[in-house]
Every structure is written in C-alpha cells, then in structure tokens.
mmCIF file of C-alpha atoms in Angstrom:
data_model
loop_
_atom_site.group_PDB
_atom_site.id
_atom_site.type_symbol
_atom_site.label_atom_id
_atom_site.label_comp_id
_atom_site.label_asym_id
_atom_site.label_seq_id
_atom_site.Cartn_x
_atom_site.Cartn_y
_atom_site.Cartn_z
ATOM 1 C CA MET M 57 12.784 -2.809 -0.297
ATOM 2 C CA LYS M 58 12.026 -6.523 -0.603
ATOM 3 C CA LYS M 59 13.056 -8.308 -3.767
ATOM 4 C CA LYS M 60 10.064 -9.604 -5.711
ATOM 5 C CA LEU M 61 10.443 -13.243 -6.733
ATOM 6 C CA LEU M 62 8.230 -15.415 -8.925
ATOM 7 C CA PHE M 63 8.499 -19.216 -8.969
ATOM 8 C CA VAL M 64 6.660 -21.270 -11.597
ATOM 9 C CA ILE M 65 6.251 -25.060 -11.520
ATOM 10 C CA ASP M 66 3.744 -27.535 -12.993
ATOM 11 C CA SER M 67 2.149 -28.485 -9.651
ATOM 12 C CA LEU M 68 2.935 -29.320 -6.028
ATOM 13 C CA ASP M 69 2.269 -33.034 -6.190
ATOM 14 C CA CYS M 70 4.550 -35.110 -3.986
ATOM 15 C CA ALA M 71 7.636 -35.527 -6.207
ATOM 16 C CA GLY M 72 11.304 -34.602 -6.114
ATOM 17 C CA ALA M 73 11.347 -31.163 -7.752
ATOM 18 C CA GLU M 74 8.197 -30.158 -5.889
ATOM 19 C CA LYS M 75 9.587 -31.203 -2.494
ATOM 20 C CA SER M 76 12.845 -29.442 -3.294
ATOM 21 C CA LEU M 77 10.970 -26.225 -4.091
ATOM 22 C CA VAL M 78 8.898 -26.369 -0.896
ATOM 23 C CA THR M 79 12.091 -26.942 1.122
ATOM 24 C CA LEU M 80 13.757 -23.977 -0.578
ATOM 25 C CA LEU M 81 10.750 -21.747 0.085
ATOM 26 C CA SER M 82 10.739 -22.787 3.752
ATOM 27 C CA LEU M 83 14.342 -21.565 4.113
ATOM 28 C CA LEU M 84 14.002 -18.105 2.539
ATOM 29 C CA ASP M 85 14.149 -14.942 4.641
ATOM 30 C CA TYR M 86 10.812 -13.230 4.069
ATOM 31 C CA GLN M 87 12.148 -10.008 5.534
ATOM 32 C CA LYS M 88 14.152 -9.802 2.293
ATOM 33 C CA TYR M 89 11.920 -11.485 -0.276
ATOM 34 C CA GLN M 90 8.336 -11.169 -1.459
ATOM 35 C CA VAL M 91 7.417 -14.440 -3.182
ATOM 36 C CA ASP M 92 4.697 -15.318 -5.682
ATOM 37 C CA LEU M 93 4.147 -18.908 -6.818
ATOM 38 C CA LEU M 94 2.276 -19.914 -9.986
ATOM 39 C CA LEU M 95 1.177 -23.464 -10.770
ATOM 40 C CA PHE M 96 -0.266 -25.054 -13.894
ATOM 41 C CA GLY M 97 -2.061 -27.694 -11.828
ATOM 42 C CA TYR M 98 -3.597 -26.989 -8.425
ATOM 43 C CA GLY M 99 -4.578 -29.261 -5.547
ATOM 44 C CA GLY M 100 -1.248 -31.050 -4.993
ATOM 45 C CA VAL M 101 -0.637 -32.358 -1.481
ATOM 46 C CA LEU M 102 2.410 -30.141 -0.890
ATOM 47 C CA GLU M 103 0.334 -26.970 -1.202
ATOM 48 C CA THR M 104 -0.751 -27.576 2.401
ATOM 49 C CA ILE M 105 2.788 -27.089 3.752
ATOM 50 C CA LEU M 106 3.793 -23.987 1.813
ATOM 51 C CA PRO M 107 5.152 -21.228 4.064
ATOM 52 C CA LYS M 108 2.365 -18.813 4.897
ATOM 53 C CA GLU M 109 4.405 -15.943 3.449
ATOM 54 C CA VAL M 110 4.258 -17.412 -0.068
ATOM 55 C CA ASN M 111 1.541 -15.855 -2.215
ATOM 56 C CA LEU M 112 0.011 -18.716 -4.221
ATOM 57 C CA LEU M 113 -1.335 -16.994 -7.325
ATOM 58 C CA PRO M 114 -4.787 -17.959 -8.633
ATOM 59 C CA PRO M 115 -4.929 -20.329 -11.607
ATOM 60 C CA LEU M 116 -4.517 -18.826 -15.045
ATOM 61 C CA PRO M 117 -7.854 -18.455 -16.876
ATOM 62 C CA TYR M 118 -6.758 -21.077 -19.413
ATOM 63 C CA THR M 119 -5.857 -23.488 -16.598
ATOM 64 C CA GLN M 120 -9.338 -23.031 -15.120
ATOM 65 C CA PHE M 121 -10.963 -23.439 -18.531
ATOM 66 C CA SER M 122 -9.040 -26.612 -19.436
ATOM 67 C CA GLU M 123 -10.092 -28.313 -16.179
ATOM 68 C CA LYS M 124 -13.781 -28.076 -17.114
ATOM 69 C CA THR M 125 -15.596 -30.856 -18.903
ATOM 70 C CA LEU M 126 -15.717 -30.652 -22.692
ATOM 71 C CA SER M 127 -19.480 -29.998 -22.637
ATOM 72 C CA LYS M 128 -19.018 -26.969 -20.366
ATOM 73 C CA GLN M 129 -16.170 -25.706 -22.546
ATOM 74 C CA PHE M 130 -18.447 -25.814 -25.631
ATOM 75 C CA PHE M 131 -21.088 -23.634 -23.955
ATOM 76 C CA GLN M 132 -18.646 -20.883 -22.918
ATOM 77 C CA LEU M 133 -19.156 -18.780 -26.030
ATOM 78 C CA ASN M 134 -16.803 -16.052 -24.781
ATOM 79 C CA ASN M 135 -13.928 -18.541 -24.638
ATOM 80 C CA GLN M 136 -13.940 -19.915 -28.179
ATOM 81 C CA ASN M 137 -10.232 -19.187 -28.637
ATOM 82 C CA MET M 138 -9.467 -21.245 -25.549
ATOM 83 C CA LEU M 139 -11.700 -24.050 -26.816
ATOM 84 C CA ARG M 140 -9.892 -24.104 -30.168
ATOM 85 C CA ALA M 141 -6.522 -24.199 -28.379
ATOM 86 C CA ARG M 142 -7.697 -27.033 -26.146
ATOM 87 C CA MET M 143 -9.059 -29.090 -29.053
ATOM 88 C CA LYS M 144 -5.923 -28.503 -31.130
ATOM 89 C CA TYR M 145 -3.730 -29.792 -28.294
ATOM 90 C CA SER M 146 -5.941 -32.816 -27.621
ATOM 91 C CA LEU M 147 -6.118 -33.740 -31.305
ATOM 92 C CA LYS M 148 -2.335 -33.615 -31.733
ATOM 93 C CA LEU M 149 -1.867 -35.873 -28.711
ATOM 94 C CA ARG M 150 -4.354 -38.407 -30.082
ATOM 95 C CA LEU M 151 -2.780 -38.503 -33.530
ATOM 96 C CA LYS M 152 0.677 -39.495 -32.279
ATOM 97 C CA LYS M 153 2.260 -40.921 -29.150
ATOM 98 C CA ARG M 154 4.581 -38.256 -27.778
ATOM 99 C CA THR M 155 7.385 -37.910 -25.236
ATOM 100 C CA ASN M 156 7.112 -35.388 -22.387
ATOM 101 C CA PRO M 157 9.206 -32.738 -24.207
ATOM 102 C CA GLN M 158 7.009 -33.185 -27.284
ATOM 103 C CA LYS M 159 3.832 -32.860 -25.172
ATOM 104 C CA ALA M 160 5.162 -29.632 -23.639
ATOM 105 C CA ARG M 161 5.988 -28.232 -27.077
ATOM 106 C CA VAL M 162 2.613 -29.173 -28.531
ATOM 107 C CA PHE M 163 0.836 -27.664 -25.523
ATOM 108 C CA TRP M 164 2.688 -24.367 -25.876
ATOM 109 C CA GLU M 165 2.261 -24.235 -29.645
ATOM 110 C CA SER M 166 -1.480 -24.797 -29.138
ATOM 111 C CA ALA M 167 -2.184 -22.649 -26.086
ATOM 112 C CA SER M 168 0.414 -19.898 -25.715
ATOM 113 C CA SER M 169 -1.655 -17.412 -27.717
ATOM 114 C CA VAL M 170 -4.508 -17.637 -25.167
ATOM 115 C CA ILE M 171 -2.290 -17.492 -22.069
ATOM 116 C CA GLU M 172 -1.988 -13.890 -20.967
ATOM 117 C CA THR M 173 1.203 -12.148 -19.878
ATOM 118 C CA ASN M 174 1.713 -11.881 -16.119
ATOM 119 C CA PRO M 175 0.770 -8.282 -15.206
ATOM 120 C CA LYS M 176 3.419 -7.873 -12.474
ATOM 121 C CA PHE M 177 7.076 -6.962 -12.781
ATOM 122 C CA TYR M 178 9.553 -9.045 -10.775
ATOM 123 C CA ASP M 179 13.180 -8.739 -9.793
ATOM 124 C CA ILE M 180 13.692 -12.468 -10.321
ATOM 125 C CA ALA M 181 11.513 -14.984 -12.197
ATOM 126 C CA ILE M 182 12.319 -18.675 -11.822
ATOM 127 C CA SER M 183 11.050 -21.609 -13.821
ATOM 128 C CA TYR M 184 11.510 -24.518 -11.393
ATOM 129 C CA ALA M 185 10.774 -27.210 -13.994
ATOM 130 C CA GLN M 186 11.399 -27.887 -17.659
ATOM 131 C CA GLY M 187 8.760 -27.592 -20.343
ATOM 132 C CA VAL M 188 5.717 -25.386 -19.896
ATOM 133 C CA PRO M 189 6.975 -23.465 -16.806
ATOM 134 C CA THR M 190 10.152 -22.615 -18.742
ATOM 135 C CA PHE M 191 8.211 -21.435 -21.791
ATOM 136 C CA TYR M 192 5.872 -19.383 -19.584
ATOM 137 C CA VAL M 193 8.614 -17.571 -17.675
ATOM 138 C CA ALA M 194 10.531 -16.856 -20.880
ATOM 139 C CA GLU M 195 7.575 -15.509 -22.850
ATOM 140 C CA LYS M 196 4.905 -14.341 -20.402
ATOM 141 C CA VAL M 197 6.815 -12.819 -17.467
ATOM 142 C CA LYS M 198 8.509 -9.420 -17.151
ATOM 143 C CA SER M 199 11.502 -9.400 -14.795
ATOM 144 C CA LYS M 200 15.030 -8.051 -14.377
ATOM 145 C CA LYS M 201 16.504 -11.552 -14.382
ATOM 146 C CA LYS M 202 15.269 -15.017 -15.295
ATOM 147 C CA PHE M 203 16.548 -18.421 -14.188
ATOM 148 C CA SER M 204 15.492 -21.845 -15.446
ATOM 149 C CA TRP M 205 15.886 -25.110 -13.486
ATOM 150 C CA VAL M 206 16.753 -28.378 -15.239
ATOM 151 C CA ASN M 207 15.740 -31.145 -12.820
ATOM 152 C CA ALA M 208 15.263 -34.122 -15.129
ATOM 153 C CA ILE M 209 17.646 -35.818 -17.523
ATOM 154 C CA ILE M 210 16.134 -35.321 -20.961
ATOM 155 C CA LYS M 211 18.076 -35.463 -24.206
ATOM 156 C CA LEU M 212 16.546 -33.128 -26.763
ATOM 157 C CA HIS M 213 16.799 -33.762 -30.486
ATOM 158 C CA GLY M 214 15.552 -32.301 -33.737
ATOM 159 C CA LYS M 215 12.443 -30.163 -33.593
ATOM 160 C CA ASP M 216 12.249 -30.151 -29.782
ATOM 161 C CA ARG M 217 15.835 -29.018 -29.404
ATOM 162 C CA VAL M 218 15.292 -26.157 -31.857
ATOM 163 C CA PHE M 219 11.958 -25.207 -30.260
ATOM 164 C CA GLN M 220 13.271 -25.059 -26.695
ATOM 165 C CA LYS M 221 16.452 -23.184 -27.621
ATOM 166 C CA GLN M 222 14.522 -19.982 -28.310
ATOM 167 C CA TYR M 223 13.308 -20.007 -24.707
ATOM 168 C CA TYR M 224 16.571 -21.025 -23.003
ATOM 169 C CA GLU M 225 18.222 -18.192 -24.921
ATOM 170 C CA ILE M 226 16.208 -15.699 -22.843
ATOM 171 C CA PHE M 227 17.385 -16.930 -19.412
ATOM 172 C CA ASP M 228 20.284 -15.318 -17.577
ATOM 173 C CA ASN M 229 21.284 -18.647 -16.042
ATOM 174 C CA ILE M 230 20.238 -22.268 -16.327
ATOM 175 C CA VAL M 231 20.468 -24.342 -13.131
ATOM 176 C CA ALA M 232 20.960 -28.117 -13.246
ATOM 177 C CA VAL M 233 20.293 -30.174 -10.103
ATOM 178 C CA SER M 234 23.347 -32.431 -10.503
ATOM 179 C CA ASP M 235 26.621 -32.566 -12.422
ATOM 180 C CA THR M 236 25.251 -35.370 -14.597
ATOM 181 C CA THR M 237 22.096 -33.394 -15.376
ATOM 182 C CA ARG M 238 24.265 -30.470 -16.448
ATOM 183 C CA GLU M 239 26.453 -32.671 -18.657
ATOM 184 C CA ILE M 240 23.481 -34.196 -20.451
ATOM 185 C CA PHE M 241 21.728 -30.816 -20.860
ATOM 186 C CA LEU M 242 24.915 -29.455 -22.435
ATOM 187 C CA GLU M 243 24.959 -32.332 -24.917
ATOM 188 C CA SER M 244 21.826 -30.683 -26.353
ATOM 189 C CA TYR M 245 23.009 -27.092 -25.820
ATOM 190 C CA PRO M 246 26.827 -26.870 -25.634
ATOM 191 C CA GLU M 247 26.524 -23.146 -26.395
ATOM 192 C CA TYR M 248 25.164 -22.606 -22.853
ATOM 193 C CA GLN M 249 28.254 -23.988 -21.097
ATOM 194 C CA ILE M 250 29.074 -20.716 -19.323
ATOM 195 C CA LYS M 251 25.602 -19.837 -18.088
ATOM 196 C CA THR M 252 24.656 -23.349 -16.875
ATOM 197 C CA LYS M 253 25.331 -23.864 -13.161
ATOM 198 C CA VAL M 254 24.752 -26.701 -10.669
ATOM 199 C CA ILE M 255 22.651 -26.326 -7.519
ATOM 200 C CA TYR M 256 21.598 -29.635 -6.008
ATOM 201 C CA ASP M 257 18.035 -30.214 -4.813
ATOM 202 C CA ILE M 258 18.047 -28.841 -1.273
ATOM 203 C CA ASN M 259 17.305 -31.259 1.547
ATOM 204 C CA ASN M 260 17.220 -30.300 5.197
ATOM 205 C CA GLN M 261 18.351 -33.060 7.550
ATOM 206 C CA ASP M 262 16.933 -31.458 10.705
ATOM 207 C CA SER M 263 13.510 -30.906 9.159
ATOM 208 C CA ILE M 264 13.295 -34.454 7.783
ATOM 209 C CA SER M 265 14.376 -35.986 11.110
ATOM 210 C CA ARG M 266 11.738 -33.974 12.993
ATOM 211 C CA MET M 267 8.992 -34.952 10.555
ATOM 212 C CA ALA M 268 10.059 -38.615 10.714
ATOM 213 C CA ASP M 269 9.529 -38.599 14.488
ATOM 214 C CA LEU M 270 6.030 -37.102 14.375
ATOM 215 C CA GLN M 271 3.185 -39.247 15.695
ATOM 216 C CA THR M 272 1.288 -40.587 12.706
ATOM 217 C CA SER M 273 -1.272 -43.184 11.758
ATOM 218 C CA GLU M 274 0.933 -44.134 8.805
ATOM 219 C CA HIS M 275 3.043 -46.601 10.792
ATOM 220 C CA ILE M 276 3.640 -49.778 8.767
ATOM 221 C CA ASP M 277 2.496 -52.623 11.003
ATOM 222 C CA PHE M 278 4.249 -55.672 9.548
ATOM 223 C CA GLU M 279 6.783 -58.002 11.142
ATOM 224 C CA GLY M 280 8.506 -59.172 7.957
ATOM 225 C CA LEU M 281 10.814 -57.305 5.567
ATOM 226 C CA LYS M 282 9.504 -53.834 4.685
ATOM 227 C CA ILE M 283 10.617 -52.493 1.295
ATOM 228 C CA LEU M 284 9.742 -48.962 0.173
ATOM 229 C CA THR M 285 9.788 -47.163 -3.171
ATOM 230 C CA ILE M 286 8.794 -43.513 -3.678
ATOM 231 C CA GLY M 287 8.067 -42.006 -7.063
ATOM 232 C CA ARG M 288 5.452 -41.012 -9.576
ATOM 233 C CA LEU M 289 3.735 -44.017 -11.151
ATOM 234 C CA ALA M 290 5.279 -43.356 -14.542
ATOM 235 C CA SER M 291 7.578 -45.136 -17.001
ATOM 236 C CA GLN M 292 10.610 -43.131 -15.864
ATOM 237 C CA LYS M 293 10.479 -44.785 -12.429
ATOM 238 C CA GLY M 294 10.787 -48.333 -13.766
ATOM 239 C CA TYR M 295 7.836 -49.889 -11.943
ATOM 240 C CA ASP M 296 7.867 -52.769 -14.431
ATOM 241 C CA ILE M 297 11.311 -53.628 -13.017
ATOM 242 C CA ALA M 298 10.039 -53.283 -9.440
ATOM 243 C CA LEU M 299 6.972 -55.447 -10.058
ATOM 244 C CA ASP M 300 8.970 -58.248 -11.644
ATOM 245 C CA ALA M 301 11.523 -58.090 -8.812
ATOM 246 C CA CYS M 302 8.597 -58.313 -6.387
ATOM 247 C CA ARG M 303 7.342 -61.432 -8.176
ATOM 248 C CA LEU M 304 10.807 -62.994 -7.900
ATOM 249 C CA LEU M 305 10.945 -62.256 -4.165
ATOM 250 C CA LYS M 306 7.574 -63.930 -3.683
ATOM 251 C CA GLU M 307 8.685 -66.983 -5.661
ATOM 252 C CA ALA M 308 11.827 -67.145 -3.512
ATOM 253 C CA GLY M 309 9.663 -67.431 -0.393
ATOM 254 C CA VAL M 310 10.732 -64.122 1.186
ATOM 255 C CA ASN M 311 8.395 -62.785 3.905
ATOM 256 C CA PHE M 312 8.019 -59.181 2.747
ATOM 257 C CA LYS M 313 5.759 -56.313 1.750
ATOM 258 C CA TRP M 314 6.807 -53.757 -0.850
ATOM 259 C CA TYR M 315 5.169 -50.378 -0.205
ATOM 260 C CA VAL M 316 4.923 -47.637 -2.837
ATOM 261 C CA LEU M 317 4.285 -43.920 -2.292
ATOM 262 C CA GLY M 318 3.157 -42.170 -5.453
ATOM 263 C CA LYS M 319 0.441 -41.622 -8.020
ATOM 264 C CA GLY M 320 0.572 -41.319 -11.776
ATOM 265 C CA PRO M 321 -0.528 -42.433 -15.246
ATOM 266 C CA LYS M 322 0.666 -46.053 -14.855
ATOM 267 C CA GLU M 323 -1.505 -46.776 -11.799
ATOM 268 C CA ASP M 324 -4.151 -48.845 -13.620
ATOM 269 C CA GLU M 325 -1.492 -50.838 -15.461
ATOM 270 C CA ILE M 326 0.368 -51.513 -12.200
ATOM 271 C CA ARG M 327 -2.813 -52.620 -10.428
ATOM 272 C CA LYS M 328 -3.602 -55.043 -13.261
ATOM 273 C CA TYR M 329 -0.133 -56.571 -12.978
ATOM 274 C CA ILE M 330 -0.561 -56.893 -9.201
ATOM 275 C CA GLN M 331 -3.869 -58.727 -9.646
ATOM 276 C CA LYS M 332 -2.656 -60.934 -12.508
ATOM 277 C CA ASN M 333 0.459 -62.060 -10.614
ATOM 278 C CA ASP M 334 -1.209 -62.456 -7.204
ATOM 279 C CA LEU M 335 0.870 -59.710 -5.568
ATOM 280 C CA VAL M 336 -1.992 -57.986 -3.731
ATOM 281 C CA ASN M 337 -0.476 -58.802 -0.342
ATOM 282 C CA HIS M 338 3.057 -57.958 -1.453
ATOM 283 C CA PHE M 339 3.086 -54.832 -3.676
ATOM 284 C CA ILE M 340 1.027 -52.200 -1.886
ATOM 285 C CA LEU M 341 0.173 -48.792 -3.366
ATOM 286 C CA LEU M 342 -0.215 -46.181 -0.608
ATOM 287 C CA GLY M 343 -0.878 -43.111 -2.762
ATOM 288 C CA THR M 344 0.888 -39.905 -1.699
ATOM 289 C CA ARG M 345 1.576 -38.428 1.732
ATOM 290 C CA VAL M 346 2.438 -34.891 2.780
ATOM 291 C CA ASN M 347 4.779 -36.425 5.362
ATOM 292 C CA PRO M 348 6.320 -39.655 4.018
ATOM 293 C CA TYR M 349 9.192 -39.653 6.508
ATOM 294 C CA PRO M 350 7.701 -41.862 9.264
ATOM 295 C CA ILE M 351 7.104 -44.500 6.563
ATOM 296 C CA ILE M 352 10.668 -44.159 5.273
ATOM 297 C CA LYS M 353 12.082 -44.414 8.798
ATOM 298 C CA ASN M 354 10.048 -47.571 9.463
ATOM 299 C CA SER M 355 11.301 -49.321 6.300
ATOM 300 C CA ASP M 356 14.106 -51.891 6.127
ATOM 301 C CA ILE M 357 15.281 -51.290 2.553
ATOM 302 C CA TYR M 358 14.624 -48.418 0.157
ATOM 303 C CA VAL M 359 14.517 -49.446 -3.518
ATOM 304 C CA GLN M 360 14.732 -47.116 -6.535
ATOM 305 C CA THR M 361 14.174 -48.675 -9.969
ATOM 306 C CA SER M 362 14.369 -45.486 -12.044
ATOM 307 C CA ARG M 363 15.513 -45.423 -15.651
ATOM 308 C CA TYR M 364 16.665 -41.829 -15.209
ATOM 309 C CA GLU M 365 16.666 -39.131 -12.518
ATOM 310 C CA GLY M 366 17.954 -35.589 -12.397
ATOM 311 C CA PHE M 367 19.194 -36.175 -8.869
ATOM 312 C CA GLY M 368 17.122 -38.741 -6.952
ATOM 313 C CA LEU M 369 15.757 -36.830 -3.964
ATOM 314 C CA ALA M 370 13.942 -39.828 -2.462
ATOM 315 C CA ILE M 371 17.260 -41.691 -2.260
ATOM 316 C CA ALA M 372 18.758 -38.736 -0.402
ATOM 317 C CA GLU M 373 15.828 -38.774 2.041
ATOM 318 C CA ALA M 374 16.242 -42.504 2.701
ATOM 319 C CA ARG M 375 19.968 -41.985 3.285
ATOM 320 C CA MET M 376 19.239 -39.194 5.768
ATOM 321 C CA LEU M 377 17.100 -41.632 7.755
ATOM 322 C CA ASN M 378 19.824 -44.328 7.573
ATOM 323 C CA ILE M 379 17.845 -46.748 5.382
ATOM 324 C CA PRO M 380 19.985 -48.995 3.124
ATOM 325 C CA VAL M 381 19.341 -48.346 -0.567
ATOM 326 C CA VAL M 382 19.176 -50.656 -3.568
ATOM 327 C CA THR M 383 19.050 -48.595 -6.757
ATOM 328 C CA THR M 384 19.391 -49.052 -10.485
ATOM 329 C CA ARG M 385 22.398 -47.501 -12.208
ATOM 330 C CA PHE M 386 20.732 -44.433 -13.743
ATOM 331 C CA ASP M 387 22.928 -41.638 -15.104
ATOM 332 C CA ALA M 388 23.042 -39.404 -12.006
ATOM 333 C CA VAL M 389 23.172 -42.177 -9.398
ATOM 334 C CA TYR M 390 26.815 -41.701 -8.434
ATOM 335 C CA ASN M 391 26.224 -38.080 -7.503
ATOM 336 C CA GLN M 392 25.195 -39.487 -4.122
ATOM 337 C CA MET M 393 25.590 -43.293 -4.083
ATOM 338 C CA GLU M 394 28.722 -45.278 -3.188
ATOM 339 C CA HIS M 395 28.305 -48.931 -4.081
ATOM 340 C CA GLU M 396 28.543 -51.205 -1.040
ATOM 341 C CA LYS M 397 29.055 -48.146 1.197
ATOM 342 C CA ASN M 398 25.642 -46.435 1.550
ATOM 343 C CA GLY M 399 23.777 -49.029 -0.496
ATOM 344 C CA LEU M 400 23.930 -51.179 -3.601
ATOM 345 C CA VAL M 401 23.943 -49.899 -7.184
ATOM 346 C CA VAL M 402 22.747 -52.606 -9.581
ATOM 347 C CA GLU M 403 22.007 -53.072 -13.261
ATOM 348 C CA MET M 404 18.697 -51.836 -14.638
ATOM 349 C CA SER M 405 16.881 -55.173 -14.576
ATOM 350 C CA SER M 406 14.432 -56.976 -12.316
ATOM 351 C CA SER M 407 16.871 -59.839 -11.670
ATOM 352 C CA ALA M 408 19.597 -57.401 -10.585
ATOM 353 C CA VAL M 409 17.208 -55.556 -8.249
ATOM 354 C CA PHE M 410 15.970 -58.887 -6.859
ATOM 355 C CA ASN M 411 19.540 -60.074 -6.251
ATOM 356 C CA GLY M 412 20.462 -56.756 -4.610
ATOM 357 C CA ILE M 413 17.561 -57.010 -2.173
ATOM 358 C CA LEU M 414 18.312 -60.683 -1.541
ATOM 359 C CA ARG M 415 21.946 -59.846 -0.818
ATOM 360 C CA LEU M 416 20.934 -57.388 1.936
ATOM 361 C CA ILE M 417 18.565 -59.996 3.382
ATOM 362 C CA GLN M 418 21.161 -62.778 3.423
ATOM 363 C CA ASP M 419 24.259 -60.747 4.315
ATOM 364 C CA GLN M 420 23.309 -59.044 7.560
ATOM 365 C CA ASN M 421 26.921 -57.988 8.166
ATOM 366 C CA LEU M 422 26.904 -56.009 4.909
ATOM 367 C CA LYS M 423 23.544 -54.474 5.788
ATOM 368 C CA MET M 424 24.796 -53.358 9.220
ATOM 369 C CA GLU M 425 28.006 -51.959 7.686
ATOM 370 C CA ILE M 426 25.871 -49.901 5.286
ATOM 371 C CA ILE M 427 23.699 -48.613 8.147
ATOM 372 C CA GLU M 428 26.777 -47.614 10.175
ATOM 373 C CA TYR M 429 28.216 -45.844 7.130
ATOM 374 C CA LEU M 430 24.907 -44.013 6.616
ATOM 375 C CA LYS M 431 24.978 -42.826 10.230
ATOM 376 C CA SER M 432 28.410 -41.302 9.725
ATOM 377 C CA GLU M 433 28.091 -39.740 6.266
ATOM 378 C CA GLN M 434 27.303 -36.076 5.768
ATOM 379 C CA LYS M 435 23.572 -35.376 5.950
ATOM 380 C CA GLY M 436 21.662 -32.704 4.096
ATOM 381 C CA ASN M 437 23.095 -30.002 1.854
ATOM 382 C CA LEU M 438 22.071 -26.598 3.172
ATOM 383 C CA GLU M 439 25.202 -25.187 1.526
ATOM 384 C CA GLU M 440 23.159 -25.349 -1.699
ATOM 385 C CA LEU M 441 20.933 -22.619 -0.238
ATOM 386 C CA ASP M 442 23.977 -20.318 -0.207
ATOM 387 C CA LYS M 443 24.488 -21.038 -3.908
ATOM 388 C CA PHE M 444 20.869 -20.122 -4.584
ATOM 389 C CA LEU M 445 21.122 -16.864 -2.614
ATOM 390 C CA GLN M 446 24.298 -15.935 -4.471
ATOM 391 C CA LEU M 447 22.544 -16.617 -7.758
ATOM 392 C CA ILE M 448 19.627 -14.294 -7.072
ATOM 393 C CA GLY M 449 21.933 -11.657 -5.566
#
C-alpha cells in the first residue's frame, strides 16, 4: 500500500523553497508514495517541471474566487460569504502597512471560515512554507501525521506569535532548513525545542550540472564582467543595496552588466531607480526562468544582497557551478559560506558589496583560488533526502 502524502505551498514561482520542493519531489520513489500537491497561487514557472506522478490538486474555490475581478465577485450572489471575506482582508491591508506574518494572519482570520476542509485522508501532510500553508494543513487537513517547514528567518512577536502557536502546536514535527533558522524559530517558540529538526534545502549536483549544460537561447552574450543575482524582487533580497553597488561600479568605470533573475512587488520601484540613475545598460532584469543554470554557469560573479535568508539556495547553486560568490552577512550565511574560501562575506551595505566585487576584479589570484576551492568542495546534499525519508517513516 502506497503512503498518501500531501504537500502544501503558496505557489511554484521560481524561488528557493519552491525549487527545493520540486527537487525533493523529483527524488521520491513513486512506487512507495502517492503524492498530492496543493497551491494557493497557480501558474508558477516550476509547475512545468513537476514529476508527472505528482497530482496537482485543483485550486480551492476561494482561490478561484479571489482571482476574479471585484466586479465579477459582486455579481456571484451564491458566494457572498467569500466576497465578505475578501473585502475584510483587503480593507485590513489598506488600513495598516503589515509584515508578511501579519498579512498571513489577517488573511486566515478573514478567509478561513470560507475555506473548506480537504476531503481526503492522508498518511502525511506537509506544509512546505510558513504562514497560510501552515494554517491550512493544521486546520483543514486530516492526516495521521503533520509536518511544518520553516524556510525563512522570521522573528514572531506579540499577537502574531500567539496566533501562530495554536497551529504549530498541532504539528508532530517542525522542520527548519538551516541551524540558524532553527535557532531563530526557537527564540519565538522555545517550547518546541524537541520537535524542531533541521533538514537543509535539498540540491542535486548532478541534476544542476546537466541542466547547466543544456542548449539554450539564454546565453549571456557580453564580453565584460557578468554579475548575477537571483531572488524575488522584494525588500528581503536587498535590491536597494544591489542597485547602489551597481551605481558605484558604473562610476568606477567597470565594464560590466549585472543580470537579475526574479519577479516581485518591488519591480516598478527597481525599474524607476534604473531609469533615474542611467543604469539601463548595467542592471538588467531578466524575469524568471525554469532553467536558470546556463545563466549561472555563464556568470563571472554571483552576488547575494539579502537582509535575511532561511538557507540561501541560489548561493548553493552558484557554488555547485563553481561561480565565486559575494554575499551580505545575513544570519544563515555561514551555514554554507567560508569567507575568502568559496567567496566573500561582506557587511550589509552597498559600499561593502561594491568593494567585494571590486576585490574579485582586481585580485585575480584570489578569484582563481576561490574557483579552485569551489571545484574541490563537497557538492550537493542528497543526504538530506535520507533525513526526509526517516522523518516520514
């Protein structure tokens, strides 16, 4: 008898947790597991590379309803409860600027009553992201065991800490994607010390190397220095730091292009900065790609300007393709970075990022030493799959 598994995540846009989940799903033995996957947002680029054995569940009725225009929502007389929930959520967001944990809480407080319980019964139900997926699995899913992933460093306080505790209480285990993520989660919930484990985001060296060598039209055709950053266009990723560092590189007369893979809420703001500071030919937004690895492989330096990360999967992918890294010193950075060994770890400022990049440009011996170190260091972490399989039994 196959074990029935349910995974729940916000979407399959091209980001760290999403790529980690798709990698995990690609490594499961479907002779042993029957897998359902539920999303709260459909149409992400990674949906196209899901294993064919994964059953992508249809959108929840409320998800479908909330994607319609407001005028269409008003005319659906049989969905007045959904309309009230939607308006309540929207109004609360307009009245006050909120953090991501607060948005998730307000959404669930507004909409949970109109989100139906999943009709199936599972052996294992897994929330693969914090916030709404965690609330959904805790409250709306029937299963023998439940596991919740913590893949972002978020410190919870006050009302949000109290609100989320009632849901984390339900889970058999909580899985953090790095030691630092676990430590910071336990600052909010020290009572969950015993049931909080660490399983790193899974990355498969062989798969990434094969995808990097695929023929693609995404080859970056530029003779100067090619810098790459990957990440959602959001405040967390520190694009204000990257943009100012880009401006400094231009002023220093460096022949470079800084490519960015990602989409997100800060895109308009970033484009305005690019135009205002005449960086159109230097800071280039590429959107998202199902296969970013040929672009990574063709880059000279990978730069991460994040303010916080649960793990930093894009850094791991650059390391696997032997690309020197310049990264800010976010909390979890030393889970995989060794300063001046596999890259440079710098302060969280545009001048520090600029100086780190400039150092790799000017000190070619250091850059080559880093590349040689990258070639020799351990690649991938498929041993984390064994931890996952032990967890689900």
